[in-house]
Coordinates of C-alpha atoms in Angstrom, one line a residue:
Chain A
M81 CA 0.1 0.0 0.1
T82 CA 1.2 3.2 -1.2
V83 CA 1.1 5.6 2.1
S84 CA -0.5 9.1 1.2
S85 CA -0.9 10.6 4.6
V86 CA 0.9 10.6 7.7
V87 CA 0.7 12.3 11.1
V88 CA 3.9 13.0 13.4
V89 CA 3.1 13.6 17.3
G90 CA 5.4 15.6 18.4
G91 CA 7.9 19.1 17.3
G92 CA 10.9 18.1 18.8
I93 CA 14.3 17.0 16.8
A94 CA 13.0 13.8 16.2
G95 CA 9.7 14.9 14.8
V96 CA 11.0 17.5 12.8
S97 CA 13.8 15.4 11.4
T98 CA 11.0 12.7 10.5
V99 CA 9.0 15.3 8.1
A100 CA 12.3 16.6 6.6
E101 CA 13.5 13.3 5.7
L102 CA 9.8 12.5 4.3
R103 CA 10.0 15.3 2.0
K104 CA 13.4 15.0 1.5
N105 CA 13.1 11.6 -0.5
G106 CA 10.4 12.5 -2.2
Y107 CA 6.7 11.7 -0.4
A108 CA 4.5 14.1 -1.8
G109 CA 1.5 13.0 0.5
E110 CA -0.7 14.6 3.1
L111 CA 1.7 15.3 6.4
T112 CA 1.0 17.0 9.8
L113 CA 3.2 17.6 12.4
L114 CA 1.3 18.3 16.1
T115 CA 3.4 19.5 18.7
I116 CA 2.4 21.4 21.8
D117 CA 5.1 24.2 21.6
P118 CA 4.5 27.4 19.9
F119 CA 6.7 26.2 17.0
P120 CA 9.5 23.1 16.9
Y121 CA 12.7 24.5 18.4
D122 CA 15.9 23.0 19.4
R123 CA 16.6 22.0 23.3
P124 CA 20.3 21.4 23.6
P125 CA 20.1 25.6 24.0
L126 CA 17.6 25.6 27.0
S127 CA 20.6 24.8 29.2
K128 CA 23.1 27.1 27.7
D129 CA 22.6 30.5 25.4
Y130 CA 18.7 30.3 25.7
L131 CA 18.8 30.1 29.4
L132 CA 21.7 32.6 29.5
G133 CA 19.6 35.0 27.6
A134 CA 21.9 34.9 24.8
K135 CA 19.6 33.6 22.5
D136 CA 15.6 33.7 22.1
L137 CA 12.9 31.6 21.0
E138 CA 13.0 32.5 17.8
S139 CA 16.7 32.2 17.3
I140 CA 16.4 28.3 18.4
A141 CA 14.0 27.4 15.7
L142 CA 14.6 24.0 14.6
Q143 CA 13.1 25.4 11.1
A144 CA 12.6 28.8 9.6
P145 CA 8.9 29.6 9.9
E146 CA 7.8 29.6 5.8
W147 CA 9.6 26.5 5.9
Y148 CA 6.7 24.2 7.0
S149 CA 4.8 26.1 4.3
E150 CA 7.3 25.5 1.6
Q151 CA 7.4 21.6 2.5
R152 CA 3.9 21.4 2.6
I153 CA 3.8 20.4 6.1
D154 CA 0.6 21.1 8.4
L155 CA 2.1 22.6 11.6
V156 CA -0.6 22.0 14.2
P157 CA -1.1 22.9 17.6
G158 CA -2.1 20.3 19.8
L159 CA -1.9 17.6 22.9
V160 CA -2.5 14.0 21.5
V161 CA -4.4 12.3 24.1
A162 CA -5.2 9.1 22.8
L163 CA -4.2 6.7 19.7
D164 CA -5.9 3.9 17.6
P165 CA -3.2 2.2 16.2
A166 CA -6.0 -0.1 14.0
A167 CA -7.8 2.9 12.7
G168 CA -5.0 4.9 12.4
T169 CA -6.5 8.0 14.4
V170 CA -5.0 10.4 17.1
T171 CA -7.2 12.1 19.4
L172 CA -6.1 16.0 20.5
S173 CA -7.3 17.2 23.9
D174 CA -9.5 19.4 22.1
G175 CA -11.1 16.7 20.7
L176 CA -10.1 16.7 17.1
E177 CA -9.6 13.6 15.5
L178 CA -7.0 13.1 12.6
S179 CA -6.5 9.9 10.4
A180 CA -3.3 8.7 8.7
D181 CA -1.9 5.7 7.1
R182 CA 0.8 6.4 9.2
I183 CA 1.2 7.6 12.5
V184 CA 4.9 8.6 14.1
L185 CA 5.2 9.0 17.7
A186 CA 7.9 11.5 18.8
T187 CA 6.3 12.4 22.1
G188 CA 9.7 12.9 23.9
G189 CA 9.7 12.7 27.4
H190 CA 9.6 14.5 30.9
S191 CA 12.1 15.1 34.0
L192 CA 12.5 12.5 36.3
W193 CA 11.8 13.2 40.1
P194 CA 14.4 12.0 42.5
D195 CA 13.6 10.2 45.1
V196 CA 12.9 12.8 47.8
E197 CA 10.5 13.9 50.0
R198 CA 9.1 17.1 49.2
V199 CA 6.6 19.1 51.6
V200 CA 5.0 22.4 50.4
T201 CA 4.7 24.0 53.8
E202 CA 3.1 27.5 52.7
R203 CA 3.3 28.3 49.0
L204 CA 5.6 30.6 48.0
D205 CA 4.7 33.9 46.7
R206 CA 4.2 34.4 43.2
P207 CA 4.4 37.3 40.8
P208 CA 1.2 38.6 39.8
A209 CA -0.7 37.3 36.9
G210 CA 0.0 39.5 33.0
L211 CA 3.4 40.7 34.0
G212 CA 4.6 37.8 31.8
I213 CA 6.9 36.4 34.3
P214 CA 6.7 32.8 34.5
R215 CA 4.8 31.9 37.6
S216 CA 6.9 29.0 40.0
T217 CA 5.0 28.0 42.9
T218 CA 6.9 26.0 44.8
G219 CA 10.5 27.2 44.0
I220 CA 11.4 23.6 42.4
H221 CA 11.9 23.4 38.7
T222 CA 13.1 20.9 36.1
L223 CA 14.3 21.5 32.7
R224 CA 12.8 20.3 29.4
S225 CA 10.9 22.9 27.6
A226 CA 11.4 26.7 27.0
E227 CA 8.9 27.5 29.4
D228 CA 10.8 25.6 31.9
A229 CA 14.1 27.5 30.8
D230 CA 11.8 30.8 31.3
A231 CA 10.8 30.3 34.8
L232 CA 14.3 29.2 35.8
R233 CA 16.0 32.2 34.1
H234 CA 13.6 34.2 36.0
V235 CA 15.0 33.2 39.1
L236 CA 18.7 33.3 38.4
L237 CA 19.3 36.6 39.3
P238 CA 22.8 37.9 40.8
G239 CA 23.2 36.6 44.0
A240 CA 20.2 34.3 44.0
R241 CA 21.2 30.6 45.8
L242 CA 20.4 27.6 43.3
L243 CA 20.7 24.3 44.3
V244 CA 21.0 21.8 41.4
V245 CA 20.3 18.5 42.3
G246 CA 21.9 16.1 39.7
A247 CA 25.4 16.5 38.2
G248 CA 24.9 14.9 34.6
L249 CA 24.8 16.8 31.5
I250 CA 22.2 18.9 32.2
G251 CA 22.9 19.9 35.9
A252 CA 26.4 21.0 34.8
E253 CA 25.7 22.9 32.0
V254 CA 23.1 24.9 34.6
A255 CA 25.4 25.4 37.1
S256 CA 27.7 26.6 34.7
T257 CA 25.2 29.2 32.9
A258 CA 24.0 30.2 36.6
R259 CA 27.5 31.1 37.7
K260 CA 27.7 33.5 34.4
L261 CA 24.5 34.9 35.7
G262 CA 26.2 35.6 38.9
S263 CA 23.9 33.0 40.7
E264 CA 25.5 31.2 44.2
V265 CA 25.5 27.3 42.9
V266 CA 25.2 24.2 45.2
L267 CA 25.6 21.4 42.7
V268 CA 24.7 17.9 45.1
D269 CA 24.9 14.7 43.2
P270 CA 25.8 11.2 44.9
A271 CA 28.1 10.0 42.4
D272 CA 31.6 10.8 42.7
P273 CA 32.4 11.8 39.8
P274 CA 29.0 12.1 37.9
I275 CA 29.3 10.6 34.1
A276 CA 32.0 8.4 34.7
A277 CA 30.5 5.8 32.5
A278 CA 29.8 8.2 29.5
V279 CA 32.9 9.7 29.5
G280 CA 35.5 7.6 31.4
T281 CA 36.4 8.4 35.1
Q282 CA 39.6 10.9 34.4
V283 CA 37.9 12.8 32.7
A284 CA 34.7 12.8 34.5
A285 CA 36.8 13.5 37.7
W286 CA 38.7 16.6 35.8
L287 CA 35.4 18.1 34.6
H288 CA 33.7 17.8 37.7
S289 CA 36.8 19.4 39.2
L290 CA 35.9 22.4 37.3
H291 CA 33.0 23.5 39.6
A292 CA 34.8 24.4 42.3
V293 CA 37.1 26.1 40.4
H294 CA 34.3 28.2 38.8
G295 CA 32.6 28.9 42.4
V296 CA 30.3 26.2 42.2
E297 CA 29.9 24.4 45.6
A298 CA 29.6 20.6 44.8
V299 CA 28.1 18.5 47.3
T300 CA 29.1 14.1 46.9
A301 CA 25.4 13.7 48.7
T302 CA 21.8 13.2 48.2
V303 CA 19.1 15.8 48.9
E304 CA 16.2 13.7 51.3
K305 CA 14.0 16.4 51.6
L306 CA 12.8 19.8 50.1
E307 CA 10.2 21.8 51.6
S308 CA 8.8 24.8 49.8
T309 CA 8.4 27.6 52.4
R310 CA 7.7 31.2 52.0
A311 CA 11.5 32.1 53.0
G312 CA 12.4 29.6 49.7
V313 CA 13.3 25.9 49.4
V314 CA 14.8 24.3 52.2
A315 CA 16.8 21.3 51.4
H316 CA 18.0 18.4 53.9
I317 CA 21.0 17.2 52.3
A318 CA 22.3 13.9 53.7
G319 CA 25.0 14.3 56.0
E320 CA 24.4 17.5 56.9
T321 CA 23.1 18.4 60.4
E322 CA 21.8 21.7 59.2
P323 CA 19.1 22.7 56.3
R324 CA 20.0 25.1 53.9
T325 CA 17.9 27.6 52.3
F326 CA 17.5 28.3 48.3
D327 CA 15.6 30.7 46.1
A328 CA 14.8 27.8 43.7
V329 CA 16.1 24.1 43.2
L330 CA 16.6 22.5 39.6
L331 CA 15.8 18.6 39.4
A332 CA 18.3 17.5 37.2
V333 CA 18.6 13.5 37.7
G334 CA 17.3 12.3 34.1
M335 CA 14.4 12.1 31.8
A336 CA 11.6 9.6 31.5
P337 CA 10.1 8.5 28.2
D338 CA 6.3 9.9 27.4
T339 CA 4.4 6.7 26.6
A340 CA 1.1 7.1 28.3
V341 CA -0.8 7.0 25.0
A342 CA 1.2 4.4 23.3
K343 CA 1.0 2.4 26.7
A344 CA -3.2 2.7 26.7
A345 CA -3.1 2.2 22.9
G346 CA -2.0 -1.4 23.9
L347 CA 1.7 -0.7 22.0
E348 CA 4.7 -2.7 23.9
V349 CA 6.3 -0.1 26.3
D350 CA 9.5 -0.9 28.1
N351 CA 11.4 1.7 29.3
G352 CA 10.5 3.5 25.9
V353 CA 8.0 2.8 23.2
V354 CA 9.4 -0.5 21.8
V355 CA 10.6 -0.6 18.5
D356 CA 12.5 -2.4 15.9
D357 CA 15.7 -1.7 13.6
H358 CA 13.1 0.0 11.2
Q359 CA 11.5 2.1 14.2
V360 CA 8.2 0.2 13.8
T361 CA 6.2 -0.5 17.0
T362 CA 4.3 -3.2 17.9
H363 CA 1.7 -2.2 15.5
P364 CA 2.5 -1.6 12.0
K365 CA 0.9 1.5 11.3
V366 CA 2.3 3.3 14.2
L367 CA 6.3 4.4 14.4
A368 CA 8.2 5.9 17.5
V369 CA 11.3 8.1 17.3
G370 CA 13.5 9.8 19.3
D371 CA 13.3 10.1 23.5
C372 CA 10.0 8.5 23.8
S373 CA 11.2 5.4 22.0
R374 CA 13.4 2.4 22.6
R375 CA 15.2 0.1 20.2
R376 CA 14.5 -3.8 21.1
G377 CA 18.1 -5.0 22.4
H378 CA 19.1 -1.4 22.8
R379 CA 19.5 0.8 25.4
R380 CA 17.1 4.0 25.3
A381 CA 18.9 6.9 23.9
E382 CA 18.7 10.3 25.0
H383 CA 20.9 12.2 22.6
W384 CA 19.9 14.7 20.0
E385 CA 21.4 12.9 17.3
A386 CA 19.9 9.6 18.0
A387 CA 16.7 11.4 17.5
V388 CA 17.7 12.7 14.2
H389 CA 18.9 9.1 13.2
D390 CA 15.7 7.9 14.6
G391 CA 13.5 10.5 12.3
Q392 CA 15.6 9.5 9.5
R393 CA 14.9 5.9 9.9
A394 CA 11.3 6.1 10.3
A395 CA 10.8 8.0 7.2
R396 CA 12.9 5.5 5.0
T397 CA 10.9 2.8 6.6
I398 CA 7.5 4.8 5.9
L399 CA 8.8 5.6 2.2
G400 CA 10.5 1.7 1.4
I401 CA 13.8 2.9 0.8
D402 CA 17.1 1.9 2.2
P403 CA 17.9 3.1 6.1
P404 CA 20.5 5.4 7.0
A405 CA 24.1 3.9 7.5
E406 CA 24.4 2.9 11.2
T407 CA 27.0 5.3 13.1
V408 CA 28.4 4.8 16.8
H409 CA 26.4 7.6 19.3
W410 CA 27.7 10.8 19.6
F411 CA 26.8 13.8 22.1
W412 CA 28.3 17.2 23.0
T413 CA 28.1 19.2 26.2
D414 CA 29.6 22.7 26.8
R415 CA 30.5 24.0 30.4
Y416 CA 32.5 27.1 31.8
G417 CA 33.3 27.8 27.8
L418 CA 34.9 24.1 27.1
H419 CA 33.3 22.1 24.5
V420 CA 33.0 18.4 25.1
E421 CA 32.2 15.5 22.5
V422 CA 32.0 11.9 23.1
V423 CA 31.3 9.0 20.9
G424 CA 30.9 5.3 21.8
E425 CA 31.9 3.8 24.8
M426 CA 34.7 4.8 27.0
R427 CA 34.2 1.1 28.6
S428 CA 33.9 -2.0 27.2
P429 CA 31.1 -4.2 29.1
D430 CA 34.0 -6.8 29.8
G431 CA 36.3 -4.0 31.2
D432 CA 38.8 -5.6 28.7
H433 CA 39.9 -2.0 27.0
Q434 CA 42.7 0.3 27.2
T435 CA 42.5 3.7 27.4
V436 CA 44.9 6.1 25.5
V437 CA 45.2 9.8 26.4
R438 CA 46.3 12.3 23.4
G439 CA 47.3 15.2 24.9
V440 CA 47.4 15.5 28.9
V441 CA 44.0 15.3 30.6
G442 CA 43.0 19.2 32.1
E443 CA 44.9 20.9 29.5
P444 CA 42.4 21.1 26.6
P445 CA 42.8 20.7 23.8
F446 CA 42.9 16.9 24.6
S447 CA 41.1 13.3 23.8
V448 CA 41.1 10.5 25.4
F449 CA 40.8 6.8 23.3
T450 CA 38.9 3.8 24.6
L451 CA 40.8 0.8 22.6
R452 CA 39.6 -2.8 22.6
G453 CA 42.4 -4.5 20.8
E454 CA 43.4 -2.3 18.0
R455 CA 39.8 -1.2 17.5
V456 CA 38.7 2.3 18.8
I457 CA 35.5 1.9 20.4
G458 CA 35.0 5.2 22.0
A459 CA 36.4 8.7 22.3
V460 CA 36.0 11.8 24.5
A461 CA 37.6 15.1 23.4
V462 CA 37.8 18.1 24.7
D463 CA 37.8 21.5 22.4
D464 CA 39.2 19.1 20.2
P465 CA 36.5 18.1 17.9
N466 CA 38.2 16.6 15.0
A467 CA 39.4 13.9 17.5
V468 CA 36.2 12.7 18.2
R469 CA 34.9 13.0 14.4
A470 CA 38.2 10.9 13.6
A471 CA 37.4 8.4 16.3
R472 CA 34.0 8.1 15.0
R473 CA 35.1 6.9 11.5
M474 CA 37.3 4.5 13.2
I475 CA 34.3 3.0 14.9
D476 CA 32.3 3.0 12.1
R477 CA 34.8 1.7 9.7
G478 CA 36.3 -0.4 11.5
V479 CA 40.1 0.7 11.4
D480 CA 42.4 -1.1 13.0
V481 CA 45.2 1.6 14.9
R482 CA 48.2 1.5 17.1
A483 CA 47.7 2.8 20.7
S484 CA 51.2 4.5 20.3
D485 CA 49.7 5.9 17.3
L486 CA 46.8 7.5 19.1
A487 CA 48.9 8.9 21.8
D488 CA 51.1 11.0 19.9
P489 CA 50.1 14.4 19.3
A490 CA 52.5 14.5 16.0
K491 CA 50.6 11.7 14.3
N492 CA 47.7 13.1 12.1
L493 CA 44.8 11.3 13.2
R494 CA 43.1 11.8 9.4
S495 CA 46.0 9.6 8.2
L496 CA 45.4 6.7 10.6
L497 CA 41.8 6.8 9.2
R498 CA 43.3 6.2 5.8
G499 CA 45.1 2.8 7.8
Chain B
M263 CA 25.6 38.0 -1.1
T264 CA 28.6 39.7 0.5
G265 CA 30.5 42.3 -1.2
N266 CA 33.7 42.3 -2.9
S267 CA 34.9 45.8 -2.4
G268 CA 38.2 44.6 -0.6
N269 CA 39.6 43.3 -4.2
G270 CA 37.7 45.3 -6.9
G271 CA 36.7 42.6 -8.8
N272 CA 40.2 41.5 -9.6
S273 CA 40.1 39.0 -12.3
S274 CA 42.7 37.0 -11.5
G275 CA 41.7 36.1 -7.9
I276 CA 43.7 36.9 -4.6
R277 CA 46.3 34.5 -4.1
V278 CA 45.2 32.7 -0.8
A279 CA 47.4 29.6 -0.3
S280 CA 49.5 27.1 -2.4
L281 CA 47.6 23.6 -2.6
D282 CA 50.4 21.9 -0.4
D283 CA 49.3 24.4 2.8
I284 CA 46.0 22.7 3.0
P285 CA 46.0 18.7 3.9
E286 CA 43.1 16.9 2.3
G287 CA 40.3 17.0 4.2
E288 CA 41.4 20.1 6.5
G289 CA 40.9 24.1 5.4
I290 CA 42.3 27.3 6.6
A291 CA 40.5 30.8 7.2
I292 CA 41.1 33.7 5.2
S293 CA 40.4 36.8 7.3
S294 CA 37.8 39.3 5.7
K295 CA 40.3 42.2 5.9
I296 CA 42.1 40.4 2.8
T297 CA 38.7 38.9 1.2
G298 CA 37.0 42.4 1.6
T299 CA 33.9 40.4 2.7
E300 CA 31.8 40.6 5.6
D301 CA 33.1 37.3 6.9
D302 CA 36.4 35.1 6.9
I303 CA 36.4 32.9 3.8
A304 CA 37.1 29.1 4.7
I305 CA 39.4 27.6 2.2
L306 CA 38.2 23.9 2.1
R307 CA 40.0 21.1 0.6
D308 CA 38.1 17.8 0.1
D309 CA 39.6 14.6 0.6
D310 CA 39.5 14.0 -3.4
G311 CA 41.4 17.2 -3.5
T312 CA 39.7 19.5 -4.8
C313 CA 39.2 22.8 -3.3
W314 CA 36.2 24.6 -1.9
A315 CA 35.5 28.2 -0.6
L316 CA 32.6 28.8 2.0
N317 CA 31.7 31.7 4.4
D318 CA 34.0 30.5 7.2
T319 CA 31.6 31.2 10.4
C320 CA 28.8 28.4 10.8
T321 CA 25.4 29.8 10.2
H322 CA 24.2 28.1 13.5
E323 CA 26.7 29.0 16.0
T324 CA 29.9 30.9 16.1
A325 CA 32.5 28.3 15.3
S326 CA 34.9 28.3 12.1
L327 CA 33.9 25.6 9.2
A328 CA 37.7 26.1 8.5
E329 CA 38.4 24.3 11.7
G330 CA 35.8 21.2 10.7
W331 CA 36.2 17.9 9.1
V332 CA 35.7 17.6 5.1
E333 CA 35.1 14.8 3.5
D334 CA 32.8 13.7 0.7
G335 CA 31.6 17.1 -0.7
D336 CA 30.7 18.6 2.8
V337 CA 32.4 20.5 5.7
E338 CA 31.1 19.2 9.0
C339 CA 30.8 22.3 11.8
P340 CA 33.4 21.6 14.4
L341 CA 31.2 22.8 17.5
H342 CA 27.8 20.8 16.4
S343 CA 28.4 18.9 13.3
S344 CA 26.2 20.6 10.8
R345 CA 27.2 19.8 7.3
F346 CA 27.5 22.0 4.2
N347 CA 27.5 21.2 0.9
L348 CA 31.3 22.5 -0.3
K349 CA 30.0 23.4 -3.6
T350 CA 26.6 25.4 -2.8
G351 CA 27.1 26.1 0.5
K352 CA 23.3 24.4 1.2
V353 CA 23.0 22.7 5.0
D354 CA 23.3 18.8 4.1
G355 CA 22.9 18.1 8.0
L356 CA 21.1 19.9 11.1
P357 CA 21.3 21.7 13.4
A358 CA 21.9 24.4 10.9
T359 CA 19.0 25.4 8.9
V360 CA 20.5 28.5 7.0
D361 CA 22.6 27.7 3.7
T362 CA 26.3 29.8 3.6
V363 CA 27.7 31.3 0.8
P364 CA 30.0 29.7 -1.5
H365 CA 32.9 31.2 -3.5
R366 CA 34.5 30.6 -6.6
V367 CA 38.5 29.3 -6.0
E368 CA 40.7 28.4 -9.0
V369 CA 43.8 26.1 -8.5
R370 CA 46.7 27.3 -10.8
D371 CA 50.3 25.9 -11.0
G372 CA 49.8 24.6 -7.2
E373 CA 47.9 27.9 -6.1
I374 CA 44.7 28.5 -4.9
Y375 CA 43.2 31.7 -6.0
L376 CA 40.1 33.1 -4.2
F377 CA 37.4 34.8 -5.9
P378 CA 35.6 36.6 -2.9
G379 CA 31.7 37.0 -3.8
E380 CA 31.4 35.2 -7.3
R381 CA 29.8 32.1 -7.0
P382 CA 31.4 28.6 -8.1

């Protein structure tokens, strides 16, 4: 059957990549993109330049406004509350029903709450309505949307006291941005160092040490209790005798996929809407991409580029054309003016790997490679992005390299790639 | 389109580098003071040895495309891996959404000549 109508649910990077790839490959049928946002925008800047105020929402749009009409994409505002896979319909919160030959779920996710006791003893003062100031009632924030970032930015004034719970990518980025805005920051995470699995222990420890260098108090602990009071949020940090009071708290302990609609529709859900290698869910008319989905037999990828590739794969599945080439996962993060990129795995599952440093850890630019035998399986680079670009190609192409060559900054990585 | 007031329509182009100065797959940035254009211009050498020129600053965020990874007809931005077509300047990969500006280059006797503001 030729597909002549597609509805994509969700206007994040996965949804937009899906519709873009459909049109790029000649899909001429009806195409609808449903979004709960004012328009599709890019999320990585929300913890960086957007939070800082250096970029506004228009400047982080994923596509120019006219792109949607040029590409004949119906950009429809709305929240999907129900899905009927067999009928090929979705129902919006306002009762509108849309039907299509294929439905692509790109619903993203929401911030997790850590296991803390949360008590609201008194509601905080709210700014009066109508001033255009986002109104947080509890002083406790999460960060997934531009609205979340707006609410957080309004409290990140010079001298404001911010508690960041979770020192992963987003927690560390917000800590860095908050310092730039002049806020006082306490960053709490039970892991020491955080993100060791993603970037390797050595780099993780150095990256974490930068918080103190930039005036952030990094505490290795959990938060046991948060109380919203008129004076601020009172936080009970494990191991501390006295609670501390903050103007705002950011919970940055990870995300959970938005799967409620898929689950209610009877699709298989297991830490994400389960999809096959073609992004198809357990119903052939419904596909899922990005943060809301998980490929069977894989970990759920939560990175920007993985969402792009999901969307491209889904579009090609719908059109019956070959999927894009598989590539190892890649992400970046920015903190304190440093650009960090990571590709692949910094640890092998059985621990049988070798770590090779190119340059000096702590003196950017440098990079660290993980080798298994003569094959690179992962790399992290600080202010040396082309090292990661080379590593990615070494991994994707299965190029054999010698550890001594990788460790020698005089050896051109590109020439190693040529073998 | 950027102007080319700085070289006054020089019909033989501006000699910007020797071919040997740029390894295949890499690039160099030529200052706007030399090119007379608004932005610096990146001279990019594809892995097949051919030379191309694009505005140097990525259209997404401030990064130098001359420091990017050049391969298979594209340059990949060193910051967020946006990809631009070397020949046309068109976006071949997000997050950039705005095309960049290509300029004509010519290689004569192992020397690279740039024609700022001229389409390839």
